[in-house]
Amino acid sequence: MYKKSYYNLVVDADDSQMEFIFYNSVGGAFIVVPKEVFNLYNKFDFIKEEDFLSFDNEEKEVFDLLISNGYYVDYQKDEILNLKTLYWEKKYVQNTLDLTIMSTLDCNFKCVYCFERRKKVALSDNLIDKIVKYVESVIARYEKIHIDWYGGEPLMEFEKIKKLSKRLIDVATRNNVQYTASMTTNGYLLTSKIHSDLENIKIKSFQITVDGIAKVHDSLRPLSNGNGTFEVIINNIKYYLEKNFHVFLRINVTKYSINQVTELIDFLEQENMKKNLTILVKPVVSSEVNQVDDLIIGNMDFAKKIVDIYKYGLNKEFQFGFEGEILYPYFKFCVVDSASQLIIAPDATIYKCADEMTADEICGYLNEDGEIEYVNNVYSKWICKDPFVSEKCLRCKLLPLCMGGCQMKNIKNNKGNSCTEIVHNISELLKLHYKYNV
């Protein structure tokens, strides 16, 4: 006997009551069915053996499809227990070592909402040795290693990045482990001169923030001396897009600037910047370092406006990142939820979350032998997030997508869950996927 999965969502595809989206948040299954199938589905909360015997061939095909895609599951299946298994496996059974390495805590920008404490501290040769020793000691556990270069502004210490990258690539090659790399950069120093060097150290994608058209962006993300940065960044992005590097263009929005994102999309279209570009739209957040509460957009307001932005951009054939969030459940909120992820700062301190790098959130230190010396219970606080202790989460059909939400927000707010905007706009996102076949 089968029962309907608790994690099914059914949405009228185009508000015509003629076609319906069937979505399952555990497996990411997404199909569109006619009204006749929708009506048949509504008749059966459970499918018994005698029901199968009474179905005609067409009805059998329908239910075979729904069962194979996870919309119906075995009657005895404990879906919460299954979800717990998937969550804890994804947390601890990892084939990829994810390291974020900060080449420096210094930066050439002075962003209005910056959450970091700027310091003139950079990767030293001694720390490079420690990092290599650490990777050598753990790499046998993994099939892949991914490095994301971060800062400050990482390109201010590009020579150190090159030096460490070559050594880590060598370690990966000797151990028959796949090596990949990316960089989170403001893009200002991403000139054509370093193109071949980036290729050589296997950096093929960037996350670069552009917060709007020139007047908006330059007001939020100026150079340290106050000068604008928009034109230089755009020219650099265009160069690397043409060279087939992938750019994740992040737009951090405030309650004011979110209404001007469409102007940036128009500009990107005029500049022919679609190929190899994925747009990510995220709300500005406050931090202990920089309280910018006056800029924060509310969750429900953001959820509504982001759908309008997606519609506008999809009409112009831009690619956005939201489809991956709903169609490919990772059973974690972000990489921070993984036990195989760490951030290594240039002073040898270890963190879990780049948005909360305060003294209270230091998980440990990398010692001379390349071993992590953990301090207090900070690492455990981050890694032991358990979304299944929250009644609210247990009741939510979207639990497989966010798994309790952002742990940074959970810790700061001293509560067990932090809902994302997707709880407010999942139906609209599913409709967008259907309409634009993203």
Tab-separated table of C-alpha atoms in Angstrom:
chain	number	residue	atom	x	y	z
A	1	MET	CA	0.000	0.000	0.000
A	2	TYR	CA	1.139	3.538	-0.773
A	3	LYS	CA	0.420	6.907	0.780
A	4	LYS	CA	0.909	10.424	-0.496
A	5	SER	CA	4.230	11.926	0.430
A	6	TYR	CA	3.901	14.651	3.044
A	7	TYR	CA	6.367	16.709	1.002
A	8	ASN	CA	4.186	17.101	-2.095
A	9	LEU	CA	3.179	20.541	-3.288
A	10	VAL	CA	0.512	20.953	-5.955
A	11	VAL	CA	0.235	24.300	-7.700
A	12	ASP	CA	-2.050	25.544	-10.460
A	13	ALA	CA	0.514	26.008	-13.235
A	14	ASP	CA	-0.985	29.070	-14.908
A	15	ASP	CA	-4.046	29.908	-12.802
A	16	SER	CA	-6.318	28.306	-15.401
A	17	GLN	CA	-7.199	25.162	-13.407
A	18	MET	CA	-6.241	23.172	-16.526
A	19	GLU	CA	-2.637	22.173	-15.739
A	20	PHE	CA	-1.034	21.506	-12.385
A	21	ILE	CA	2.532	21.394	-11.125
A	22	PHE	CA	3.347	18.395	-8.955
A	23	TYR	CA	6.466	19.021	-6.900
A	24	ASN	CA	8.154	16.920	-4.223
A	25	SER	CA	10.701	18.697	-2.041
A	26	VAL	CA	12.577	15.539	-0.994
A	27	GLY	CA	13.623	14.422	-4.456
A	28	GLY	CA	13.022	17.669	-6.347
A	29	ALA	CA	10.586	15.899	-8.685
A	30	PHE	CA	8.763	18.349	-10.943
A	31	ILE	CA	6.085	17.349	-13.433
A	32	VAL	CA	3.138	19.145	-15.007
A	33	VAL	CA	-0.075	17.194	-15.404
A	34	PRO	CA	-3.520	17.874	-16.897
A	35	LYS	CA	-6.627	18.431	-14.802
A	36	GLU	CA	-7.707	14.811	-15.242
A	37	VAL	CA	-4.560	13.542	-13.505
A	38	PHE	CA	-4.952	16.180	-10.786
A	39	ASN	CA	-8.515	14.971	-10.141
A	40	LEU	CA	-7.393	11.350	-10.051
A	41	TYR	CA	-4.596	12.200	-7.605
A	42	ASN	CA	-7.102	13.963	-5.328
A	43	LYS	CA	-9.218	10.816	-5.106
A	44	PHE	CA	-6.475	8.699	-3.562
A	45	ASP	CA	-4.658	9.644	-0.379
A	46	PHE	CA	-3.754	5.961	-0.215
A	47	ILE	CA	-3.391	3.348	-2.952
A	48	LYS	CA	-4.331	-0.156	-1.919
A	49	GLU	CA	-3.629	-3.349	-3.816
A	50	GLU	CA	-7.274	-3.636	-4.763
A	51	ASP	CA	-7.130	-0.109	-6.190
A	52	PHE	CA	-4.393	-1.168	-8.579
A	53	LEU	CA	-6.521	-4.092	-9.706
A	54	SER	CA	-9.395	-1.739	-10.493
A	55	PHE	CA	-7.314	0.798	-12.466
A	56	ASP	CA	-7.467	0.801	-16.241
A	57	ASN	CA	-4.190	0.913	-18.173
A	58	GLU	CA	-4.109	4.701	-18.339
A	59	GLU	CA	-4.698	5.061	-14.603
A	60	LYS	CA	-1.986	2.505	-13.879
A	61	GLU	CA	0.466	4.523	-15.969
A	62	VAL	CA	-0.431	7.668	-14.038
A	63	PHE	CA	0.141	6.090	-10.649
A	64	ASP	CA	3.293	4.315	-11.792
A	65	LEU	CA	4.608	7.747	-12.775
A	66	LEU	CA	3.604	9.317	-9.459
A	67	ILE	CA	5.092	6.470	-7.426
A	68	SER	CA	8.367	6.407	-9.357
A	69	ASN	CA	8.780	10.160	-8.778
A	70	GLY	CA	8.142	9.935	-5.048
A	71	TYR	CA	4.705	11.527	-4.896
A	72	TYR	CA	3.474	8.300	-3.320
A	73	VAL	CA	5.665	6.350	-0.913
A	74	ASP	CA	5.351	3.026	0.857
A	75	TYR	CA	2.675	3.203	3.526
A	76	GLN	CA	5.115	2.123	6.245
A	77	LYS	CA	7.830	4.595	5.281
A	78	ASP	CA	8.712	7.072	8.031
A	79	GLU	CA	9.441	10.159	5.961
A	80	ILE	CA	10.883	12.125	8.876
A	81	LEU	CA	13.249	9.279	9.719
A	82	ASN	CA	14.253	9.075	6.052
A	83	LEU	CA	14.868	12.824	5.996
A	84	LYS	CA	16.973	12.621	9.143
A	85	THR	CA	19.095	9.940	7.500
A	86	LEU	CA	19.617	12.054	4.386
A	87	TYR	CA	20.464	15.129	6.453
A	88	TRP	CA	23.029	13.489	8.728
A	89	GLU	CA	24.573	11.534	5.857
A	90	LYS	CA	24.996	14.704	3.819
A	91	LYS	CA	26.540	16.418	6.832
A	92	TYR	CA	29.100	13.764	7.711
A	93	VAL	CA	29.476	11.457	4.697
A	94	GLN	CA	31.162	13.810	2.269
A	95	ASN	CA	33.352	13.157	-0.753
A	96	THR	CA	34.467	16.785	-1.136
A	97	LEU	CA	36.752	18.809	1.113
A	98	ASP	CA	35.456	22.393	0.925
A	99	LEU	CA	37.979	24.960	2.085
A	100	THR	CA	37.528	28.701	1.996
A	101	ILE	CA	40.965	30.281	2.256
A	102	MET	CA	41.236	33.976	3.007
A	103	SER	CA	44.357	35.377	1.399
A	104	THR	CA	44.006	38.627	3.343
A	105	LEU	CA	41.769	40.527	5.741
A	106	ASP	CA	42.558	43.765	3.939
A	107	CYS	CA	40.392	45.272	1.218
A	108	ASN	CA	40.527	48.009	-1.394
A	109	PHE	CA	36.801	48.767	-0.983
A	110	LYS	CA	34.778	50.445	1.728
A	111	CYS	CA	31.349	48.879	1.339
A	112	VAL	CA	28.511	50.440	3.311
A	113	TYR	CA	27.243	47.108	4.663
A	114	CYS	CA	30.569	45.250	5.052
A	115	PHE	CA	30.506	42.648	7.835
A	116	GLU	CA	34.266	42.141	8.140
A	117	ARG	CA	36.859	43.745	10.356
A	118	ARG	CA	39.533	45.040	8.016
A	119	LYS	CA	43.097	44.204	9.021
A	120	LYS	CA	46.400	44.303	7.164
A	121	VAL	CA	46.940	40.587	7.680
A	122	ALA	CA	47.813	38.303	4.778
A	123	LEU	CA	48.777	34.709	4.088
A	124	SER	CA	52.323	34.050	5.267
A	125	ASP	CA	54.708	31.384	3.996
A	126	ASN	CA	54.416	29.737	7.389
A	127	LEU	CA	50.619	29.508	7.128
A	128	ILE	CA	50.919	28.193	3.578
A	129	ASP	CA	53.024	25.351	4.954
A	130	LYS	CA	50.435	24.662	7.663
A	131	ILE	CA	47.586	24.542	5.180
A	132	VAL	CA	49.466	22.145	2.911
A	133	LYS	CA	50.216	19.889	5.895
A	134	TYR	CA	46.550	19.942	6.903
A	135	VAL	CA	45.338	19.025	3.414
A	136	GLU	CA	47.956	16.262	3.130
A	137	SER	CA	46.735	14.790	6.426
A	138	VAL	CA	43.051	14.590	5.458
A	139	ILE	CA	42.929	14.304	1.670
A	140	ALA	CA	42.801	10.499	1.657
A	141	ARG	CA	39.225	10.753	2.976
A	142	TYR	CA	37.998	12.597	-0.102
A	143	GLU	CA	37.497	12.233	-3.842
A	144	LYS	CA	37.483	15.973	-4.503
A	145	ILE	CA	38.870	19.154	-3.016
A	146	HIS	CA	37.388	22.561	-3.721
A	147	ILE	CA	39.043	25.824	-2.743
A	148	ASP	CA	37.195	29.133	-2.685
A	149	TRP	CA	39.551	32.091	-2.401
A	150	TYR	CA	38.137	34.799	-0.201
A	151	GLY	CA	39.060	37.958	1.693
A	152	GLY	CA	39.073	40.885	2.365
A	153	GLU	CA	39.832	41.189	-1.287
A	154	PRO	CA	41.722	38.025	-2.243
A	155	LEU	CA	43.384	39.469	-5.339
A	156	MET	CA	45.352	41.905	-3.186
A	157	GLU	CA	47.501	38.858	-2.351
A	158	PHE	CA	47.429	37.084	-5.700
A	159	GLU	CA	51.060	35.992	-5.534
A	160	LYS	CA	50.328	34.083	-2.337
A	161	ILE	CA	47.244	32.553	-3.937
A	162	LYS	CA	49.350	31.315	-6.836
A	163	LYS	CA	51.979	29.896	-4.515
A	164	LEU	CA	49.540	27.968	-2.321
A	165	SER	CA	47.378	26.877	-5.270
A	166	LYS	CA	50.284	25.188	-7.013
A	167	ARG	CA	51.174	23.251	-3.888
A	168	LEU	CA	47.585	22.173	-3.258
A	169	ILE	CA	47.151	21.104	-6.893
A	170	ASP	CA	50.287	19.008	-6.507
A	171	VAL	CA	48.909	17.361	-3.346
A	172	ALA	CA	45.622	16.596	-5.108
A	173	THR	CA	47.379	15.193	-8.179
A	174	ARG	CA	49.635	12.916	-6.116
A	175	ASN	CA	46.586	11.572	-4.273
A	176	ASN	CA	44.429	11.171	-7.385
A	177	VAL	CA	41.910	13.679	-6.036
A	178	GLN	CA	39.998	16.067	-8.280
A	179	TYR	CA	40.899	19.722	-7.666
A	180	THR	CA	38.620	22.678	-8.427
A	181	ALA	CA	38.733	26.307	-7.386
A	182	SER	CA	36.679	29.486	-7.425
A	183	MET	CA	37.056	32.993	-6.073
A	184	THR	CA	34.817	35.452	-4.285
A	185	THR	CA	36.136	38.840	-5.353
A	186	ASN	CA	34.917	42.400	-5.756
A	187	GLY	CA	36.263	42.189	-9.317
A	188	TYR	CA	38.215	45.428	-9.324
A	189	LEU	CA	41.640	43.781	-9.649
A	190	LEU	CA	40.389	41.027	-11.949
A	191	THR	CA	42.256	42.365	-14.959
A	192	SER	CA	43.100	40.632	-18.214
A	193	LYS	CA	46.755	40.492	-17.132
A	194	ILE	CA	46.123	37.643	-14.708
A	195	HIS	CA	44.040	35.546	-17.109
A	196	SER	CA	46.682	32.901	-17.830
A	197	ASP	CA	47.681	32.676	-14.158
A	198	LEU	CA	44.063	32.001	-13.191
A	199	GLU	CA	43.852	29.250	-15.807
A	200	ASN	CA	47.055	27.684	-14.502
A	201	ILE	CA	45.733	27.448	-10.933
A	202	LYS	CA	42.352	26.119	-12.088
A	203	ILE	CA	40.193	29.072	-11.052
A	204	LYS	CA	37.368	29.095	-13.569
A	205	SER	CA	34.504	30.807	-11.761
A	206	PHE	CA	33.975	33.912	-9.677
A	207	GLN	CA	31.337	35.391	-7.435
A	208	ILE	CA	31.374	39.127	-8.032
A	209	THR	CA	29.021	41.637	-6.464
A	210	VAL	CA	27.428	44.420	-8.492
A	211	ASP	CA	24.673	46.090	-6.489
A	212	GLY	CA	22.919	47.996	-9.254
A	213	ILE	CA	23.617	50.454	-12.025
A	214	ALA	CA	26.615	52.752	-11.588
A	215	LYS	CA	25.047	55.337	-9.279
A	216	VAL	CA	23.576	52.688	-6.970
A	217	HIS	CA	26.592	50.404	-6.945
A	218	ASP	CA	29.135	53.168	-6.431
A	219	SER	CA	27.181	54.526	-3.471
A	220	LEU	CA	27.264	51.124	-1.766
A	221	ARG	CA	30.619	49.705	-2.894
A	222	PRO	CA	33.167	52.482	-3.444
A	223	LEU	CA	36.934	52.222	-3.281
A	224	SER	CA	38.561	53.002	0.058
A	225	ASN	CA	39.220	56.509	-1.241
A	226	GLY	CA	35.550	56.985	-2.125
A	227	ASN	CA	35.909	56.677	-5.902
A	228	GLY	CA	33.499	54.607	-7.957
A	229	THR	CA	34.150	50.998	-8.971
A	230	PHE	CA	31.298	50.077	-11.315
A	231	GLU	CA	32.906	50.739	-14.698
A	232	VAL	CA	36.133	48.876	-13.941
A	233	ILE	CA	34.277	45.853	-12.544
A	234	ILE	CA	31.916	45.622	-15.509
A	235	ASN	CA	34.781	45.761	-18.002
A	236	ASN	CA	36.617	43.025	-16.100
A	237	ILE	CA	33.520	40.830	-15.952
A	238	LYS	CA	32.932	41.239	-19.690
A	239	TYR	CA	36.482	40.140	-20.435
A	240	TYR	CA	36.222	36.950	-18.383
A	241	LEU	CA	32.761	36.066	-19.659
A	242	GLU	CA	34.159	36.209	-23.176
A	243	LYS	CA	36.999	33.900	-22.075
A	244	ASN	CA	34.412	31.336	-20.872
A	245	PHE	CA	34.898	31.836	-17.154
A	246	HIS	CA	31.633	31.573	-15.235
A	247	VAL	CA	30.535	34.560	-13.191
A	248	PHE	CA	27.960	34.398	-10.425
A	249	LEU	CA	26.845	38.016	-10.338
A	250	ARG	CA	25.633	38.703	-6.829
A	251	ILE	CA	23.310	41.631	-6.255
A	252	ASN	CA	23.000	42.554	-2.577
A	253	VAL	CA	19.782	44.495	-2.202
A	254	THR	CA	18.571	46.943	0.417
A	255	LYS	CA	14.966	47.987	0.935
A	256	TYR	CA	15.784	50.934	-1.318
A	257	SER	CA	17.949	49.431	-4.061
A	258	ILE	CA	15.781	46.377	-4.721
A	259	ASN	CA	13.450	48.534	-6.804
A	260	GLN	CA	16.326	49.370	-9.175
A	261	VAL	CA	17.590	45.875	-9.936
A	262	THR	CA	15.679	45.779	-13.212
A	263	GLU	CA	17.729	48.747	-14.401
A	264	LEU	CA	20.876	46.698	-13.876
A	265	ILE	CA	19.336	43.803	-15.811
A	266	ASP	CA	18.598	46.200	-18.686
A	267	PHE	CA	22.212	47.372	-18.590
A	268	LEU	CA	23.566	43.802	-18.620
A	269	GLU	CA	21.375	43.039	-21.626
A	270	GLN	CA	22.608	46.114	-23.481
A	271	GLU	CA	26.190	45.052	-22.788
A	272	ASN	CA	25.485	41.507	-24.058
A	273	MET	CA	26.417	39.934	-20.710
A	274	LYS	CA	24.254	36.808	-20.655
A	275	LYS	CA	26.562	33.973	-21.659
A	276	ASN	CA	28.337	32.302	-18.689
A	277	LEU	CA	26.498	34.581	-16.223
A	278	THR	CA	24.248	33.501	-13.335
A	279	ILE	CA	22.497	36.200	-11.308
A	280	LEU	CA	22.099	35.791	-7.545
A	281	VAL	CA	19.925	38.298	-5.678
A	282	LYS	CA	20.390	38.366	-1.912
A	283	PRO	CA	19.269	40.752	0.850
A	284	VAL	CA	21.825	42.815	2.750
A	285	VAL	CA	22.230	41.559	6.321
A	286	SER	CA	23.300	43.252	9.532
A	287	SER	CA	26.255	41.940	11.509
A	288	GLU	CA	27.903	42.469	14.856
A	289	VAL	CA	30.631	44.404	13.043
A	290	ASN	CA	28.289	46.630	11.050
A	291	GLN	CA	24.695	47.245	12.102
A	292	VAL	CA	22.791	48.357	8.993
A	293	ASP	CA	19.247	47.687	10.163
A	294	ASP	CA	17.988	50.760	8.325
A	295	LEU	CA	18.885	49.082	5.018
A	296	ILE	CA	17.330	45.672	5.697
A	297	ILE	CA	14.399	44.543	3.588
A	298	GLY	CA	11.791	42.374	5.317
A	299	ASN	CA	11.557	38.699	4.444
A	300	MET	CA	8.032	38.811	3.006
A	301	ASP	CA	8.697	41.999	1.067
A	302	PHE	CA	11.870	40.479	-0.376
A	303	ALA	CA	10.015	37.272	-1.266
A	304	LYS	CA	7.423	39.200	-3.271
A	305	LYS	CA	9.816	41.540	-5.035
A	306	ILE	CA	12.345	38.857	-5.923
A	307	VAL	CA	9.689	37.021	-7.938
A	308	ASP	CA	9.071	40.163	-9.980
A	309	ILE	CA	12.825	40.501	-10.573
A	310	TYR	CA	13.071	36.878	-11.693
A	311	LYS	CA	10.157	37.345	-14.098
A	312	TYR	CA	11.763	40.438	-15.561
A	313	GLY	CA	15.133	38.784	-16.046
A	314	LEU	CA	13.787	35.474	-17.325
A	315	ASN	CA	11.806	37.357	-19.964
A	316	LYS	CA	15.179	38.623	-21.157
A	317	GLU	CA	16.677	35.103	-21.010
A	318	PHE	CA	18.987	35.662	-18.057
A	319	GLN	CA	19.928	32.759	-15.797
A	320	PHE	CA	19.183	32.882	-12.078
A	321	GLY	CA	20.293	30.607	-9.267
A	322	PHE	CA	16.923	29.816	-7.687
A	323	GLU	CA	16.116	26.756	-9.809
A	324	GLY	CA	18.964	24.796	-8.245
A	325	GLU	CA	17.591	25.527	-4.794
A	326	ILE	CA	14.243	23.905	-5.525
A	327	LEU	CA	15.024	21.196	-8.093
A	328	TYR	CA	18.150	19.747	-6.517
A	329	PRO	CA	17.651	19.478	-2.740
A	330	TYR	CA	21.030	19.357	-0.971
A	331	PHE	CA	19.551	18.501	2.449
A	332	LYS	CA	21.438	21.409	3.971
A	333	PHE	CA	20.936	25.145	3.995
A	334	CYS	CA	24.412	25.959	2.704
A	335	VAL	CA	27.912	24.494	2.686
A	336	VAL	CA	28.392	25.637	6.306
A	337	ASP	CA	26.144	22.742	7.370
A	338	SER	CA	28.734	20.284	6.049
A	339	ALA	CA	31.316	18.776	8.404
A	340	SER	CA	33.896	18.848	5.609
A	341	GLN	CA	33.801	22.646	5.218
A	342	LEU	CA	36.109	25.114	6.954
A	343	ILE	CA	37.286	28.691	6.578
A	344	ILE	CA	40.966	29.381	7.149
A	345	ALA	CA	41.780	33.006	7.911
A	346	PRO	CA	45.255	34.498	7.280
A	347	ASP	CA	45.989	34.584	11.008
A	348	ALA	CA	45.534	30.761	11.135
A	349	THR	CA	42.144	30.966	12.866
A	350	ILE	CA	39.379	28.597	11.793
A	351	TYR	CA	35.756	29.602	11.257
A	352	LYS	CA	32.610	28.019	9.858
A	353	CYS	CA	30.697	31.036	8.494
A	354	ALA	CA	32.182	33.929	6.527
A	355	ASP	CA	29.337	36.218	7.611
A	356	GLU	CA	30.143	35.848	11.301
A	357	MET	CA	33.901	36.002	11.811
A	358	THR	CA	34.103	37.515	15.261
A	359	ALA	CA	36.293	36.491	18.189
A	360	ASP	CA	33.377	34.572	19.692
A	361	GLU	CA	33.045	32.436	16.555
A	362	ILE	CA	36.636	31.203	16.298
A	363	CYS	CA	36.383	27.412	16.076
A	364	GLY	CA	40.096	26.770	16.483
A	365	TYR	CA	43.596	27.351	15.163
A	366	LEU	CA	45.854	25.648	12.658
A	367	ASN	CA	49.015	24.638	14.513
A	368	GLU	CA	52.568	24.161	13.228
A	369	ASP	CA	51.894	20.512	12.375
A	370	GLY	CA	48.900	21.405	10.224
A	371	GLU	CA	46.445	20.135	12.817
A	372	ILE	CA	43.342	21.990	13.960
A	373	GLU	CA	43.263	22.747	17.675
A	374	TYR	CA	39.596	23.281	18.431
A	375	VAL	CA	38.602	25.692	21.193
A	376	ASN	CA	35.631	25.480	23.542
A	377	ASN	CA	32.476	24.248	21.816
A	378	VAL	CA	32.247	26.739	18.969
A	379	TYR	CA	32.729	24.224	16.144
A	380	SER	CA	30.150	21.907	17.699
A	381	LYS	CA	27.688	24.786	17.952
A	382	TRP	CA	27.880	25.243	14.192
A	383	ILE	CA	28.046	21.638	13.084
A	384	CYS	CA	25.408	20.173	15.406
A	385	LYS	CA	22.468	22.102	14.003
A	386	ASP	CA	19.452	19.817	14.309
A	387	PRO	CA	16.378	21.014	12.385
A	388	PHE	CA	14.347	18.108	13.721
A	389	VAL	CA	14.022	19.543	17.212
A	390	SER	CA	11.830	22.355	15.879
A	391	GLU	CA	8.113	21.613	15.684
A	392	LYS	CA	7.780	24.374	13.115
A	393	CYS	CA	10.381	22.736	10.877
A	394	LEU	CA	8.866	19.288	11.315
A	395	ARG	CA	5.522	20.612	10.073
A	396	CYS	CA	7.046	22.375	7.038
A	397	LYS	CA	6.776	20.785	3.603
A	398	LEU	CA	9.917	22.658	2.565
A	399	LEU	CA	12.146	21.257	5.298
A	400	PRO	CA	14.199	19.233	2.752
A	401	LEU	CA	15.146	22.469	1.002
A	402	CYS	CA	16.422	24.547	3.923
A	403	MET	CA	16.985	22.069	6.757
A	404	GLY	CA	16.360	24.593	9.510
A	405	GLY	CA	17.701	27.630	7.688
A	406	CYS	CA	20.785	29.715	8.276
A	407	GLN	CA	22.700	28.634	11.359
A	408	MET	CA	24.233	32.090	11.718
A	409	LYS	CA	20.751	33.567	12.081
A	410	ASN	CA	19.722	30.731	14.376
A	411	ILE	CA	22.639	31.480	16.691
A	412	LYS	CA	22.205	35.249	16.590
A	413	ASN	CA	18.473	35.096	17.156
A	414	ASN	CA	18.795	32.324	19.759
A	415	LYS	CA	16.054	30.270	18.187
A	416	GLY	CA	15.840	26.928	16.481
A	417	ASN	CA	15.002	27.931	12.926
A	418	SER	CA	15.279	30.848	10.541
A	419	CYS	CA	12.824	30.642	7.679
A	420	THR	CA	13.958	31.858	4.286
A	421	GLU	CA	11.881	33.774	1.775
A	422	ILE	CA	11.134	30.566	-0.118
A	423	VAL	CA	8.369	29.705	2.356
A	424	HIS	CA	6.545	32.779	1.082
A	425	ASN	CA	7.108	32.376	-2.659
A	426	ILE	CA	7.645	28.678	-3.465
A	427	SER	CA	4.437	28.505	-5.518
A	428	GLU	CA	5.505	31.446	-7.645
A	429	LEU	CA	8.996	29.994	-8.114
A	430	LEU	CA	7.535	26.713	-9.317
A	431	LYS	CA	5.344	28.597	-11.778
A	432	LEU	CA	8.390	30.457	-13.056
A	433	HIS	CA	10.247	27.205	-13.614
A	434	TYR	CA	7.279	25.877	-15.559
A	435	LYS	CA	6.797	29.001	-17.640
A	436	TYR	CA	10.403	29.596	-18.551
A	437	ASN	CA	11.655	26.001	-18.378
A	438	VAL	CA	14.787	27.239	-16.630
